[in-house]
Coordinates of N, CA and C in Angstrom, one line a residue:
M78 N -12.3 4.6 -24.5 CA -13.0 4.8 -23.3 C -13.6 6.2 -23.3
H79 N -14.9 6.3 -22.9 CA -15.6 7.6 -23.0 C -15.0 8.5 -21.9
K80 N -15.1 9.8 -22.2 CA -14.6 10.8 -21.2 C -15.3 10.7 -19.9
S81 N -16.6 10.3 -19.9 CA -17.3 10.2 -18.6 C -16.7 9.0 -17.8
Q82 N -16.3 8.0 -18.5 CA -15.7 6.8 -17.8 C -14.4 7.2 -17.2
I83 N -13.6 7.9 -18.0 CA -12.3 8.4 -17.5 C -12.4 9.3 -16.3
K84 N -13.4 10.2 -16.4 CA -13.7 11.1 -15.2 C -14.1 10.3 -14.0
Y85 N -14.9 9.3 -14.2 CA -15.4 8.5 -13.1 C -14.2 7.8 -12.4
L86 N -13.3 7.1 -13.3 CA -12.2 6.4 -12.7 C -11.2 7.4 -12.0
K87 N -11.1 8.6 -12.6 CA -10.2 9.5 -11.9 C -10.7 9.9 -10.5
S88 N -12.1 10.0 -10.4 CA -12.7 10.3 -9.1 C -12.4 9.3 -8.1
L89 N -12.1 8.0 -8.5 CA -11.8 6.9 -7.6 C -10.3 6.9 -7.2
R90 N -9.5 7.7 -7.8 CA -8.0 7.6 -7.5 C -7.8 7.8 -6.0
K91 N -6.8 7.1 -5.5 CA -6.4 7.2 -4.1 C -5.0 7.8 -4.0
E92 N -4.5 8.4 -5.1 CA -3.2 9.0 -5.0 C -3.2 10.2 -4.1
K93 N -2.3 10.1 -3.1 CA -2.2 11.2 -2.1 C -0.8 11.8 -2.0
N94 N 0.1 11.2 -2.7 CA 1.5 11.7 -2.7 C 1.6 13.1 -3.3
E95 N 2.0 14.1 -2.6 CA 1.9 15.5 -3.0 C 2.9 15.7 -4.2
L96 N 4.0 15.1 -4.2 CA 5.0 15.2 -5.2 C 4.5 14.7 -6.6
I97 N 3.9 13.5 -6.5 CA 3.3 12.9 -7.7 C 2.2 13.8 -8.3
L98 N 1.3 14.3 -7.4 CA 0.3 15.2 -7.9 C 0.8 16.5 -8.4
K99 N 1.9 17.0 -7.8 CA 2.5 18.2 -8.3 C 3.1 18.1 -9.6
M100 N 3.8 16.9 -9.9 CA 4.4 16.6 -11.2 C 3.3 16.5 -12.2
E101 N 2.2 15.9 -11.9 CA 1.1 15.7 -12.9 C 0.6 17.1 -13.3
E102 N 0.5 18.0 -12.3 CA 0.0 19.3 -12.6 C 1.0 20.1 -13.4
Y103 N 2.3 20.0 -13.0 CA 3.3 20.7 -13.8 C 3.3 20.2 -15.3
A104 N 3.3 18.9 -15.5 CA 3.3 18.4 -16.8 C 2.1 18.9 -17.6
E105 N 1.0 18.9 -17.0 CA -0.2 19.4 -17.8 C -0.1 20.8 -18.1
K106 N 0.4 21.7 -17.2 CA 0.5 23.1 -17.5 C 1.5 23.4 -18.5
N107 N 2.6 22.7 -18.5 CA 3.8 23.0 -19.3 C 3.9 22.1 -20.5
N108 N 2.9 21.3 -20.8 CA 2.9 20.4 -21.9 C 4.1 19.4 -21.9
V109 N 4.4 18.9 -20.8 CA 5.5 17.9 -20.7 C 4.9 16.5 -20.8
P110 N 5.4 15.7 -21.8 CA 4.8 14.4 -22.0 C 5.3 13.4 -20.9
I111 N 4.4 13.1 -20.0 CA 4.7 12.1 -19.0 C 3.7 11.0 -19.2
L112 N 3.9 9.9 -18.5 CA 3.0 8.7 -18.6 C 1.6 9.1 -18.1
D113 N 0.6 8.7 -18.8 CA -0.8 8.9 -18.4 C -1.0 8.2 -17.0
W114 N -1.8 8.9 -16.1 CA -1.9 8.3 -14.8 C -2.5 6.9 -14.7
K115 N -3.4 6.6 -15.7 CA -3.9 5.2 -15.7 C -2.8 4.2 -16.1
S116 N -2.0 4.6 -17.1 CA -0.9 3.7 -17.4 C 0.2 3.6 -16.3
A117 N 0.4 4.7 -15.6 CA 1.3 4.7 -14.5 C 0.9 3.8 -13.4
E118 N -0.4 3.8 -13.1 CA -0.9 2.9 -12.1 C -0.8 1.4 -12.5
F119 N -1.0 1.2 -13.8 CA -0.8 -0.2 -14.3 C 0.7 -0.6 -14.2
L120 N 1.6 0.3 -14.6 CA 3.0 0.1 -14.5 C 3.4 -0.2 -13.1
E121 N 2.9 0.5 -12.1 CA 3.3 0.3 -10.7 C 2.7 -1.1 -10.3
S122 N 1.6 -1.5 -10.8 CA 1.0 -2.8 -10.4 C 1.9 -3.9 -11.0
L123 N 2.4 -3.7 -12.2 CA 3.3 -4.7 -12.8 C 4.6 -4.8 -11.9
V124 N 5.1 -3.7 -11.5 CA 6.4 -3.7 -10.7 C 6.1 -4.5 -9.4
Q125 N 5.0 -4.2 -8.8 CA 4.6 -4.9 -7.5 C 4.4 -6.4 -7.8
A126 N 3.8 -6.8 -8.9 CA 3.5 -8.2 -9.2 C 4.8 -9.0 -9.6
F127 N 5.6 -8.4 -10.5 CA 6.8 -9.1 -11.1 C 8.0 -8.9 -10.2
R128 N 8.1 -7.9 -9.3 CA 9.2 -7.7 -8.4 C 10.5 -7.7 -9.1
P129 N 10.7 -6.8 -10.1 CA 12.0 -6.7 -10.8 C 13.1 -6.1 -9.9
Q130 N 14.3 -6.7 -10.0 CA 15.4 -6.2 -9.2 C 16.1 -5.0 -9.9
N131 N 16.2 -5.1 -11.2 CA 16.8 -4.0 -12.0 C 15.8 -3.6 -13.1
V132 N 15.6 -2.2 -13.1 CA 14.7 -1.6 -14.1 C 15.4 -0.6 -14.9
L133 N 15.1 -0.6 -16.2 CA 15.7 0.4 -17.1 C 14.5 1.2 -17.7
E134 N 14.6 2.5 -17.6 CA 13.7 3.4 -18.2 C 14.4 4.2 -19.3
I135 N 13.7 4.3 -20.4 CA 14.3 5.0 -21.6 C 13.4 6.2 -21.8
G136 N 13.8 7.4 -21.3 CA 13.0 8.6 -21.4 C 12.6 9.0 -20.0
T137 N 13.5 9.8 -19.3 CA 13.2 10.1 -17.9 C 12.1 11.3 -17.8
A138 N 12.2 12.2 -18.7 CA 11.5 13.5 -18.6 C 11.7 14.1 -17.3
I139 N 10.7 14.3 -16.5 CA 10.8 15.0 -15.2 C 10.9 14.0 -14.0
A140 N 11.1 12.7 -14.4 CA 11.2 11.6 -13.4 C 9.9 11.2 -12.7
Y141 N 8.8 11.5 -13.4 CA 7.5 11.1 -12.9 C 7.3 9.6 -12.8
S142 N 7.6 8.9 -13.9 CA 7.5 7.5 -13.8 C 8.6 6.8 -13.1
S143 N 9.8 7.5 -13.1 CA 10.9 6.9 -12.3 C 10.6 6.8 -10.9
I144 N 10.0 7.9 -10.3 CA 9.6 7.9 -8.9 C 8.5 6.9 -8.6
R145 N 7.5 6.8 -9.5 CA 6.4 5.9 -9.3 C 6.9 4.5 -9.3
I146 N 7.9 4.2 -10.2 CA 8.5 2.8 -10.3 C 9.3 2.6 -9.0
A147 N 10.1 3.6 -8.6 CA 11.0 3.4 -7.5 C 10.2 3.1 -6.2
R148 N 9.1 3.7 -6.0 CA 8.3 3.5 -4.7 C 7.7 2.2 -4.6
S149 N 7.6 1.4 -5.8 CA 7.1 0.1 -5.8 C 8.2 -1.0 -5.8
L150 N 9.5 -0.6 -5.9 CA 10.6 -1.5 -5.9 C 10.9 -2.0 -4.5
G151 N 11.5 -3.2 -4.4 CA 12.0 -3.8 -3.2 C 13.1 -3.0 -2.6
K152 N 13.5 -3.3 -1.4 CA 14.5 -2.5 -0.6 C 15.8 -2.4 -1.4
N153 N 16.3 -3.4 -2.0 CA 17.6 -3.4 -2.6 C 17.5 -3.3 -4.2
D154 N 16.4 -3.0 -4.7 CA 16.2 -2.9 -6.1 C 16.4 -1.5 -6.6
S155 N 16.7 -1.3 -7.9 CA 17.0 0.0 -8.4 C 16.6 0.2 -9.9
I156 N 16.6 1.5 -10.3 CA 16.2 1.8 -11.7 C 17.3 2.7 -12.3
D157 N 17.7 2.4 -13.5 CA 18.5 3.2 -14.3 C 17.6 3.9 -15.3
T158 N 17.7 5.2 -15.5 CA 16.8 6.0 -16.3 C 17.7 6.9 -17.2
I159 N 17.4 6.9 -18.5 CA 18.2 7.6 -19.5 C 17.4 8.8 -20.0
E160 N 18.1 10.0 -20.1 CA 17.5 11.2 -20.6 C 18.5 12.1 -21.3
K161 N 18.2 12.6 -22.5 CA 19.1 13.4 -23.2 C 18.9 14.9 -23.1
S162 N 17.7 15.3 -22.6 CA 17.5 16.8 -22.5 C 18.0 17.3 -21.2
N163 N 18.9 18.3 -21.3 CA 19.5 18.9 -20.1 C 18.4 19.6 -19.2
D164 N 17.5 20.2 -19.8 CA 16.4 20.9 -19.1 C 15.6 19.8 -18.3
N165 N 15.3 18.7 -18.9 CA 14.5 17.7 -18.2 C 15.4 17.1 -17.1
I166 N 16.6 16.9 -17.3 CA 17.5 16.3 -16.3 C 17.5 17.2 -15.0
V167 N 17.6 18.5 -15.2 CA 17.6 19.5 -14.1 C 16.3 19.3 -13.3
L168 N 15.2 19.2 -13.9 CA 13.9 19.0 -13.3 C 13.8 17.7 -12.6
A169 N 14.3 16.7 -13.4 CA 14.2 15.3 -12.8 C 15.0 15.1 -11.6
L170 N 16.2 15.7 -11.5 CA 17.1 15.6 -10.3 C 16.4 16.3 -9.2
K171 N 15.8 17.4 -9.5 CA 15.1 18.2 -8.4 C 14.0 17.4 -7.8
N172 N 13.2 16.7 -8.7 CA 12.1 15.9 -8.2 C 12.5 14.7 -7.5
I173 N 13.6 14.1 -8.0 CA 14.2 12.9 -7.3 C 14.7 13.2 -5.9
E174 N 15.3 14.4 -5.8 CA 15.8 14.9 -4.5 C 14.7 15.1 -3.5
E175 N 13.6 15.6 -4.0 CA 12.4 15.9 -3.2 C 11.7 14.6 -2.8
S176 N 11.9 13.6 -3.6 CA 11.3 12.3 -3.2 C 12.2 11.6 -2.2
S177 N 11.8 10.4 -1.7 CA 12.6 9.7 -0.8 C 13.3 8.5 -1.5
F178 N 13.4 8.6 -2.8 CA 13.9 7.4 -3.6 C 15.2 7.7 -4.3
G179 N 15.9 8.7 -3.9 CA 17.2 9.1 -4.6 C 18.2 8.0 -4.6
D180 N 18.2 7.1 -3.6 CA 19.1 6.0 -3.5 C 18.8 4.9 -4.5
K181 N 17.6 4.9 -5.1 CA 17.1 3.8 -6.0 C 17.2 4.3 -7.5
I182 N 17.3 5.6 -7.7 CA 17.2 6.1 -9.1 C 18.5 6.6 -9.6
N183 N 19.0 6.0 -10.7 CA 20.3 6.5 -11.3 C 20.0 7.1 -12.6
V184 N 20.2 8.4 -12.7 CA 19.9 9.1 -14.0 C 21.2 9.1 -14.9
I185 N 21.0 8.7 -16.1 CA 22.1 8.6 -17.1 C 21.8 9.6 -18.2
K186 N 22.7 10.6 -18.3 CA 22.6 11.6 -19.3 C 23.1 11.2 -20.7
G187 N 22.3 11.3 -21.7 CA 22.8 11.0 -23.1 C 21.7 10.5 -24.0
D188 N 22.1 10.1 -25.1 CA 21.2 9.5 -26.1 C 21.1 8.0 -25.9
A189 N 19.9 7.5 -25.7 CA 19.7 6.1 -25.4 C 20.3 5.2 -26.5
L190 N 20.2 5.6 -27.7 CA 20.8 4.8 -28.8 C 22.3 4.6 -28.6
D191 N 22.9 5.5 -28.0 CA 24.4 5.3 -27.8 C 24.6 4.6 -26.4
I192 N 23.8 4.8 -25.5 CA 24.0 4.3 -24.1 C 23.6 2.9 -23.9
I193 N 22.5 2.5 -24.4 CA 22.0 1.1 -24.1 C 22.9 0.0 -24.5
P194 N 23.5 0.0 -25.7 CA 24.4 -1.1 -26.1 C 25.6 -1.2 -25.2
N195 N 26.0 -0.1 -24.5 CA 27.2 -0.1 -23.6 C 26.8 -0.3 -22.1
L196 N 25.6 -0.5 -21.8 CA 25.2 -0.8 -20.4 C 25.7 -2.2 -20.0
E197 N 26.2 -2.2 -18.8 CA 26.8 -3.5 -18.2 C 25.6 -4.4 -17.7
N198 N 24.6 -3.8 -17.2 CA 23.5 -4.5 -16.6 C 22.6 -5.1 -17.6
N199 N 21.9 -6.2 -17.2 CA 20.7 -6.7 -17.8 C 19.5 -6.4 -16.9
Y200 N 18.3 -6.4 -17.4 CA 17.2 -5.9 -16.6 C 16.0 -6.8 -16.6
D201 N 15.2 -6.7 -15.5 CA 14.0 -7.5 -15.4 C 12.8 -6.8 -15.9
L202 N 12.9 -5.5 -16.0 CA 11.8 -4.7 -16.6 C 12.4 -3.5 -17.3
I203 N 11.9 -3.3 -18.5 CA 12.3 -2.1 -19.3 C 11.1 -1.3 -19.7
F204 N 11.2 0.0 -19.5 CA 10.1 0.9 -19.8 C 10.6 1.8 -20.9
L205 N 9.9 1.8 -22.1 CA 10.3 2.6 -23.2 C 9.3 3.7 -23.5
D206 N 9.8 4.9 -23.4 CA 8.9 6.1 -23.6 C 9.8 7.2 -24.1
A207 N 10.2 7.1 -25.4 CA 11.2 8.1 -26.0 C 10.7 8.5 -27.3
D208 N 11.7 9.0 -28.2 CA 11.3 9.5 -29.5 C 10.7 8.4 -30.3
K209 N 9.5 8.6 -30.8 CA 8.7 7.5 -31.5 C 9.4 7.0 -32.7
E210 N 10.1 7.9 -33.4 CA 10.8 7.4 -34.7 C 12.0 6.6 -34.4
D211 N 12.4 6.5 -33.1 CA 13.5 5.7 -32.7 C 13.1 4.4 -32.0
Y212 N 11.8 4.2 -31.9 CA 11.3 3.0 -31.1 C 11.8 1.7 -31.6
E213 N 11.9 1.5 -32.9 CA 12.3 0.2 -33.4 C 13.7 -0.2 -33.0
K214 N 14.6 0.8 -33.2 CA 16.0 0.6 -32.8 C 16.2 0.4 -31.3
L215 N 15.5 1.3 -30.5 CA 15.5 1.2 -29.1 C 15.0 -0.1 -28.5
F216 N 13.9 -0.6 -29.2 CA 13.3 -1.9 -28.8 C 14.3 -3.0 -29.0
D217 N 15.0 -3.0 -30.2 CA 16.0 -4.0 -30.5 C 17.1 -4.0 -29.5
Y218 N 17.6 -2.8 -29.2 CA 18.7 -2.7 -28.2 C 18.2 -3.2 -26.8
S219 N 17.0 -2.8 -26.5 CA 16.4 -3.1 -25.1 C 16.3 -4.6 -25.0
L220 N 15.8 -5.3 -26.0 CA 15.5 -6.7 -25.9 C 16.8 -7.5 -25.6
K221 N 17.9 -7.0 -26.1 CA 19.2 -7.7 -25.8 C 19.6 -7.5 -24.3
K222 N 19.0 -6.5 -23.7 CA 19.3 -6.2 -22.3 C 18.2 -6.8 -21.3
L223 N 17.2 -7.4 -21.9 CA 16.1 -7.9 -21.1 C 16.3 -9.3 -20.7
N224 N 16.2 -9.6 -19.4 CA 16.4 -11.0 -18.9 C 15.2 -11.9 -19.4
R225 N 15.4 -13.2 -19.5 CA 14.4 -14.1 -19.8 C 13.3 -14.0 -18.7
D226 N 12.0 -14.0 -19.1 CA 10.8 -13.8 -18.3 C 10.7 -12.3 -17.8
G227 N 11.6 -11.5 -18.4 CA 11.5 -10.0 -18.1 C 10.4 -9.4 -18.9
V228 N 10.0 -8.2 -18.4 CA 8.8 -7.5 -19.0 C 9.3 -6.2 -19.7
I229 N 8.7 -6.0 -20.9 CA 9.0 -4.7 -21.5 C 7.6 -4.0 -21.6
F230 N 7.6 -2.7 -21.3 CA 6.4 -1.9 -21.2 C 6.7 -0.6 -22.0
I231 N 5.8 -0.4 -23.0 CA 6.1 0.6 -24.0 C 4.9 1.6 -24.1
D232 N 5.1 2.9 -24.0 CA 4.0 3.8 -24.0 C 3.8 4.4 -25.4
N233 N 2.6 5.0 -25.6 CA 2.2 5.7 -26.8 C 2.0 4.9 -28.1
L234 N 1.5 3.7 -27.9 CA 1.4 2.9 -29.1 C 0.1 3.1 -29.9
L235 N -0.8 3.9 -29.3 CA -2.0 4.4 -30.0 C -1.7 5.9 -30.5
W236 N -0.7 6.5 -30.0 CA -0.2 7.8 -30.4 C -1.3 8.8 -30.6
K237 N -1.9 9.2 -29.5 CA -2.9 10.2 -29.5 C -4.2 9.9 -30.3
G238 N -4.3 8.6 -30.6 CA -5.4 8.1 -31.5 C -5.0 8.1 -32.9
Y239 N -3.9 8.7 -33.3 CA -3.6 8.8 -34.7 C -3.2 7.5 -35.4
A240 N -2.7 6.5 -34.6 CA -2.3 5.2 -35.1 C -3.5 4.5 -35.8
A241 N -4.7 4.8 -35.3 CA -5.9 4.2 -35.8 C -6.8 5.1 -36.6
S242 N -6.2 6.3 -37.0 CA -7.0 7.3 -37.7 C -6.5 7.5 -39.1
D243 N -7.4 7.9 -40.0 CA -7.0 8.3 -41.4 C -6.8 9.8 -41.5
D244 N -7.1 10.5 -40.4 CA -6.9 12.0 -40.4 C -5.8 12.3 -39.4
V245 N -4.6 12.4 -40.0 CA -3.4 12.7 -39.1 C -2.8 14.1 -39.5
P246 N -2.7 15.0 -38.6 CA -2.1 16.3 -38.9 C -0.7 16.1 -39.4
D247 N -0.3 17.0 -40.3 CA 1.0 16.9 -41.0 C 2.2 16.8 -40.0
K248 N 2.1 17.5 -38.8 CA 3.3 17.4 -37.9 C 3.4 16.1 -37.2
Y249 N 2.4 15.3 -37.3 CA 2.4 13.9 -36.7 C 2.5 12.8 -37.7
R250 N 2.6 13.1 -39.0 CA 2.6 12.0 -40.0 C 3.8 11.1 -39.8
N251 N 5.0 11.6 -39.7 CA 6.2 10.8 -39.6 C 6.2 9.9 -38.3
S252 N 5.8 10.5 -37.2 CA 5.8 9.8 -35.9 C 4.7 8.7 -35.9
T253 N 3.5 9.1 -36.6 CA 2.4 8.1 -36.7 C 2.8 6.9 -37.5
E254 N 3.4 7.2 -38.6 CA 3.9 6.1 -39.5 C 4.9 5.2 -38.8
A255 N 5.8 5.9 -38.0 CA 6.8 5.1 -37.2 C 6.1 4.2 -36.2
I256 N 5.1 4.7 -35.5 CA 4.3 3.9 -34.5 C 3.6 2.8 -35.2
R257 N 2.9 3.0 -36.3 CA 2.2 2.0 -37.0 C 3.1 0.8 -37.4
N258 N 4.3 1.2 -37.9 CA 5.3 0.2 -38.3 C 5.8 -0.5 -37.1
F259 N 6.0 0.2 -36.0 CA 6.6 -0.4 -34.8 C 5.6 -1.4 -34.2
N260 N 4.3 -1.0 -34.2 CA 3.3 -1.9 -33.6 C 3.3 -3.3 -34.2
N261 N 3.4 -3.3 -35.5 CA 3.5 -4.6 -36.2 C 4.8 -5.3 -35.9
Y262 N 5.9 -4.6 -35.9 CA 7.2 -5.1 -35.5 C 7.2 -5.7 -34.1
F263 N 6.6 -5.0 -33.2 CA 6.6 -5.4 -31.8 C 5.8 -6.7 -31.7
L264 N 4.6 -6.8 -32.3 CA 3.7 -7.9 -32.1 C 4.2 -9.1 -32.8
E265 N 5.0 -9.0 -33.8 CA 5.5 -10.1 -34.6 C 6.8 -10.7 -34.0
N266 N 7.4 -10.0 -33.0 CA 8.6 -10.5 -32.5 C 8.5 -11.8 -31.8
E267 N 9.2 -12.8 -32.2 CA 9.0 -14.2 -31.7 C 9.7 -14.4 -30.3
Q268 N 10.5 -13.4 -29.9 CA 11.1 -13.6 -28.5 C 10.1 -13.2 -27.4
L269 N 9.0 -12.6 -27.8 CA 8.1 -12.1 -26.8 C 6.7 -12.7 -26.9
F270 N 6.1 -12.8 -25.7 CA 4.6 -12.9 -25.7 C 4.2 -11.4 -25.5
S271 N 3.5 -10.9 -26.5 CA 3.2 -9.4 -26.5 C 1.8 -9.1 -26.9
T272 N 1.3 -7.9 -26.4 CA 0.0 -7.4 -26.7 C 0.1 -5.9 -26.6
I273 N -1.0 -5.3 -27.2 CA -1.1 -3.8 -27.0 C -2.5 -3.6 -26.3
L274 N -2.4 -2.9 -25.2 CA -3.6 -2.7 -24.4 C -4.1 -1.2 -24.5
P275 N -5.4 -1.1 -24.6 CA -6.0 0.3 -24.7 C -6.1 1.0 -23.4
I276 N -4.9 1.2 -22.8 CA -4.8 1.9 -21.5 C -4.1 3.2 -21.8
G277 N -4.6 4.3 -21.3 CA -3.9 5.6 -21.6 C -3.8 5.8 -23.1
D278 N -2.5 6.1 -23.5 CA -2.2 6.3 -24.9 C -1.8 5.1 -25.7
G279 N -2.2 3.9 -25.1 CA -1.8 2.6 -25.7 C -0.5 2.1 -25.2
I280 N -0.6 0.9 -24.5 CA 0.5 0.3 -23.8 C 0.9 -1.0 -24.5
G281 N 2.1 -1.1 -24.9 CA 2.7 -2.3 -25.3 C 3.2 -3.1 -24.1
F282 N 2.8 -4.3 -24.0 CA 3.2 -5.2 -22.9 C 3.8 -6.5 -23.5
G283 N 5.0 -6.8 -23.1 CA 5.6 -8.0 -23.6 C 6.4 -8.7 -22.5
V284 N 6.4 -10.1 -22.6 CA 7.2 -10.9 -21.7 C 8.2 -11.7 -22.5
K285 N 9.5 -11.6 -22.2 CA 10.5 -12.3 -23.0 C 10.5 -13.8 -22.7
Q286 N 10.4 -14.6 -23.7 CA 10.3 -16.1 -23.6 C 11.7 -16.7 -23.5

Protein backbone atom coordinates (compact mmCIF):
# COMPACT_ATOMS: atom_id res chain seq x y z
CA MET A 1 0.00 0.00 0.00
CA HIS A 2 1.36 3.43 -0.96
CA LYS A 3 2.19 5.95 1.76
CA SER A 4 -0.40 8.33 0.33
CA GLN A 5 -3.08 5.66 0.71
CA ILE A 6 -2.06 4.95 4.31
CA LYS A 7 -2.09 8.68 5.06
CA TYR A 8 -5.55 8.97 3.53
CA LEU A 9 -6.91 6.03 5.52
CA LYS A 10 -5.38 7.42 8.71
CA SER A 11 -7.17 10.72 8.07
CA LEU A 12 -10.47 8.80 8.11
CA ARG A 13 -9.84 7.22 11.52
CA LYS A 14 -12.56 7.75 14.08
CA GLU A 15 -10.51 6.72 17.11
CA LYS A 16 -11.19 9.16 19.94
CA ASN A 17 -10.13 7.13 22.98
CA GLU A 18 -7.42 9.22 24.64
CA LEU A 19 -5.68 6.24 26.21
CA ILE A 20 -5.47 4.37 22.88
CA LEU A 21 -4.04 7.44 21.16
CA LYS A 22 -1.62 8.05 24.04
CA MET A 23 -0.34 4.47 23.86
CA GLU A 24 0.18 4.79 20.10
CA GLU A 25 2.17 7.98 20.64
CA TYR A 26 4.22 6.42 23.43
CA ALA A 27 5.02 3.35 21.33
CA GLU A 28 6.13 5.44 18.38
CA LYS A 29 8.36 7.70 20.50
CA ASN A 30 9.90 4.85 22.48
CA ASN A 31 10.15 2.26 19.69
CA VAL A 32 7.79 -0.16 21.44
CA PRO A 33 6.48 -2.79 19.00
CA ILE A 34 2.70 -2.68 19.18
CA LEU A 35 0.09 -3.80 16.67
CA ASP A 36 -0.23 -1.46 13.69
CA TRP A 37 -3.42 0.62 13.97
CA LYS A 38 -4.86 -0.86 10.75
CA SER A 39 -4.27 -4.38 12.04
CA ALA A 40 -5.70 -3.39 15.42
CA GLU A 41 -8.91 -2.15 13.80
CA PHE A 42 -9.18 -5.40 11.84
CA LEU A 43 -8.61 -7.41 15.03
CA GLU A 44 -11.34 -5.48 16.84
CA SER A 45 -13.69 -6.12 13.92
CA LEU A 46 -12.97 -9.85 14.21
CA VAL A 47 -13.72 -9.78 17.93
CA GLN A 48 -17.03 -8.05 17.29
CA ALA A 49 -17.91 -10.45 14.46
CA PHE A 50 -16.86 -13.76 16.09
CA ARG A 51 -17.81 -12.82 19.68
CA PRO A 52 -15.16 -14.93 21.44
CA GLN A 53 -15.78 -15.63 25.11
CA ASN A 54 -12.17 -16.43 25.95
CA VAL A 55 -9.20 -14.75 24.27
CA LEU A 56 -5.49 -15.52 24.64
CA GLU A 57 -2.89 -12.92 23.72
CA ILE A 58 0.76 -13.95 23.47
CA GLY A 59 2.85 -10.81 23.88
CA THR A 60 1.21 -8.08 25.98
CA ALA A 61 3.81 -5.33 25.50
CA ILE A 62 2.12 -2.21 26.95
CA ALA A 63 -1.41 -3.70 26.71
CA TYR A 64 -2.38 -1.71 23.62
CA SER A 65 -4.00 -4.63 21.83
CA SER A 66 -5.23 -6.13 25.12
CA ILE A 67 -7.29 -3.02 25.78
CA ARG A 68 -8.53 -2.80 22.20
CA ILE A 69 -9.66 -6.42 22.34
CA ALA A 70 -11.24 -6.00 25.77
CA ARG A 71 -13.39 -3.07 24.72
CA SER A 72 -14.95 -5.19 21.96
CA LEU A 73 -15.66 -8.20 24.18
CA GLY A 74 -19.06 -9.07 25.61
CA LYS A 75 -19.99 -8.35 29.21
CA ASN A 76 -18.84 -11.69 30.63
CA ASP A 77 -15.95 -12.34 28.23
CA SER A 78 -12.25 -12.07 29.11
CA ILE A 79 -8.68 -12.07 27.82
CA ASP A 80 -5.58 -13.77 29.23
CA THR A 81 -2.40 -12.05 28.07
CA ILE A 82 1.16 -13.33 28.52
CA GLU A 83 4.25 -11.12 28.87
CA LYS A 84 7.79 -11.92 30.04
CA SER A 85 9.28 -8.42 30.21
CA ASN A 86 9.03 -6.88 33.69
CA ASP A 87 9.27 -3.36 32.26
CA ASN A 88 6.44 -4.04 29.83
CA ILE A 89 4.28 -5.53 32.59
CA VAL A 90 4.66 -2.39 34.72
CA LEU A 91 3.49 -0.21 31.81
CA ALA A 92 0.77 -2.68 30.81
CA LEU A 93 -0.74 -2.78 34.31
CA LYS A 94 -0.65 1.02 34.48
CA ASN A 95 -2.49 1.30 31.16
CA ILE A 96 -5.01 -1.39 32.10
CA GLU A 97 -5.72 0.40 35.37
CA GLU A 98 -6.29 3.63 33.46
CA SER A 99 -8.70 1.87 31.12
CA SER A 100 -12.12 0.68 32.21
CA PHE A 101 -11.39 -2.96 31.32
CA GLY A 102 -9.31 -4.19 34.24
CA ASP A 103 -11.96 -6.77 35.11
CA LYS A 104 -11.62 -8.34 31.65
CA ILE A 105 -7.82 -8.49 31.31
CA ASN A 106 -5.69 -11.04 33.15
CA VAL A 107 -1.94 -10.45 32.77
CA ILE A 108 0.20 -13.58 33.14
CA LYS A 109 3.91 -13.01 33.77
CA GLY A 110 6.40 -15.42 32.26
CA ASP A 111 7.63 -17.15 29.11
CA ALA A 112 4.74 -18.17 26.86
CA LEU A 113 6.59 -21.35 25.87
CA ASP A 114 6.37 -22.48 29.48
CA ILE A 115 2.94 -21.06 30.27
CA ILE A 116 0.73 -22.07 27.33
CA PRO A 117 1.00 -25.87 27.78
CA ASN A 118 -0.11 -25.48 31.40
CA LEU A 119 -3.10 -23.20 30.80
CA GLU A 120 -6.38 -24.73 31.94
CA ASN A 121 -8.56 -22.77 29.53
CA ASN A 122 -9.22 -23.29 25.85
CA TYR A 123 -9.83 -20.23 23.73
CA ASP A 124 -12.09 -18.95 20.96
CA LEU A 125 -9.50 -16.46 19.69
CA ILE A 126 -5.72 -16.45 20.04
CA PHE A 127 -3.53 -13.49 19.09
CA LEU A 128 0.16 -14.23 18.58
CA ASP A 129 2.65 -11.35 18.61
CA ALA A 130 5.85 -12.51 20.31
CA ASP A 131 9.47 -13.43 19.50
CA LYS A 132 9.54 -14.31 15.81
CA GLU A 133 12.00 -17.16 16.21
CA ASP A 134 9.56 -18.82 18.62
CA TYR A 135 6.53 -18.51 16.35
CA GLU A 136 6.46 -22.13 15.20
CA LYS A 137 6.52 -23.59 18.72
CA LEU A 138 4.09 -20.98 20.04
CA PHE A 139 1.76 -21.69 17.14
CA ASP A 140 1.80 -25.44 17.85
CA TYR A 141 1.08 -24.89 21.54
CA SER A 142 -1.63 -22.35 20.72
CA LEU A 143 -3.40 -24.60 18.26
CA LYS A 144 -3.89 -27.19 21.00
CA LYS A 145 -5.64 -24.53 23.09
CA LEU A 146 -7.82 -23.19 20.26
CA ASN A 147 -11.43 -24.33 20.15
CA ARG A 148 -12.97 -25.70 16.97
CA ASP A 149 -14.14 -22.80 14.77
CA GLY A 150 -11.80 -20.62 16.82
CA VAL A 151 -9.69 -17.90 15.21
CA ILE A 152 -5.93 -17.41 15.36
CA PHE A 153 -4.54 -13.98 14.47
CA ILE A 154 -0.78 -13.60 13.96
CA ASP A 155 1.14 -10.35 13.48
CA ASN A 156 4.33 -9.49 11.56
CA LEU A 157 4.20 -12.15 8.84
CA LEU A 158 5.66 -9.72 6.30
CA TRP A 159 8.23 -8.68 8.93
CA LYS A 160 8.94 -5.09 7.93
CA GLY A 161 8.86 -6.20 4.30
CA TYR A 162 11.94 -8.38 4.75
CA ALA A 163 10.00 -11.63 4.29
CA ALA A 164 9.60 -10.72 0.61
CA SER A 165 12.98 -9.02 0.13
CA ASP A 166 16.41 -10.20 -1.00
CA ASP A 167 18.02 -7.32 0.88
CA VAL A 168 17.83 -8.14 4.59
CA PRO A 169 20.03 -6.37 7.18
CA ASP A 170 22.25 -8.72 9.18
CA LYS A 171 20.43 -8.06 12.46
CA TYR A 172 17.15 -9.25 10.90
CA ARG A 173 18.45 -12.31 9.04
CA ASN A 174 17.58 -14.91 11.68
CA SER A 175 14.15 -13.49 12.42
CA THR A 176 13.39 -13.09 8.70
CA GLU A 177 14.35 -16.70 8.00
CA ALA A 178 12.17 -17.78 10.92
CA ILE A 179 9.19 -15.82 9.57
CA ARG A 180 9.61 -17.20 6.05
CA ASN A 181 9.71 -20.75 7.38
CA PHE A 182 6.77 -20.08 9.65
CA ASN A 183 4.62 -18.65 6.86
CA ASN A 184 4.88 -21.91 4.93
CA TYR A 185 4.30 -23.94 8.08
CA PHE A 186 1.22 -21.87 8.94
CA LEU A 187 -0.37 -22.05 5.49
CA GLU A 188 0.27 -25.79 5.15
CA ASN A 189 -1.40 -26.68 8.46
CA GLU A 190 -4.36 -28.92 7.70
CA GLN A 191 -6.20 -28.06 10.91
CA LEU A 192 -6.78 -24.51 9.72
CA PHE A 193 -8.36 -22.57 6.93
CA SER A 194 -5.64 -19.94 6.75
CA THR A 195 -4.39 -16.98 4.78
CA ILE A 196 -1.92 -14.11 5.08
CA LEU A 197 -3.34 -10.64 4.55
CA PRO A 198 -1.35 -7.54 3.48
CA ILE A 199 -2.63 -5.47 6.39
CA GLY A 200 -0.14 -3.59 8.54
CA ASP A 201 2.98 -5.73 8.85
CA GLY A 202 1.22 -8.80 7.47
CA ILE A 203 -1.55 -10.62 9.31
CA GLY A 204 -1.95 -14.37 9.50
CA PHE A 205 -5.60 -15.31 9.85
CA GLY A 206 -6.77 -18.85 10.47
CA VAL A 207 -9.96 -20.64 11.49
CA LYS A 208 -9.64 -24.05 13.12
CA GLN A 209 -11.60 -26.75 11.31
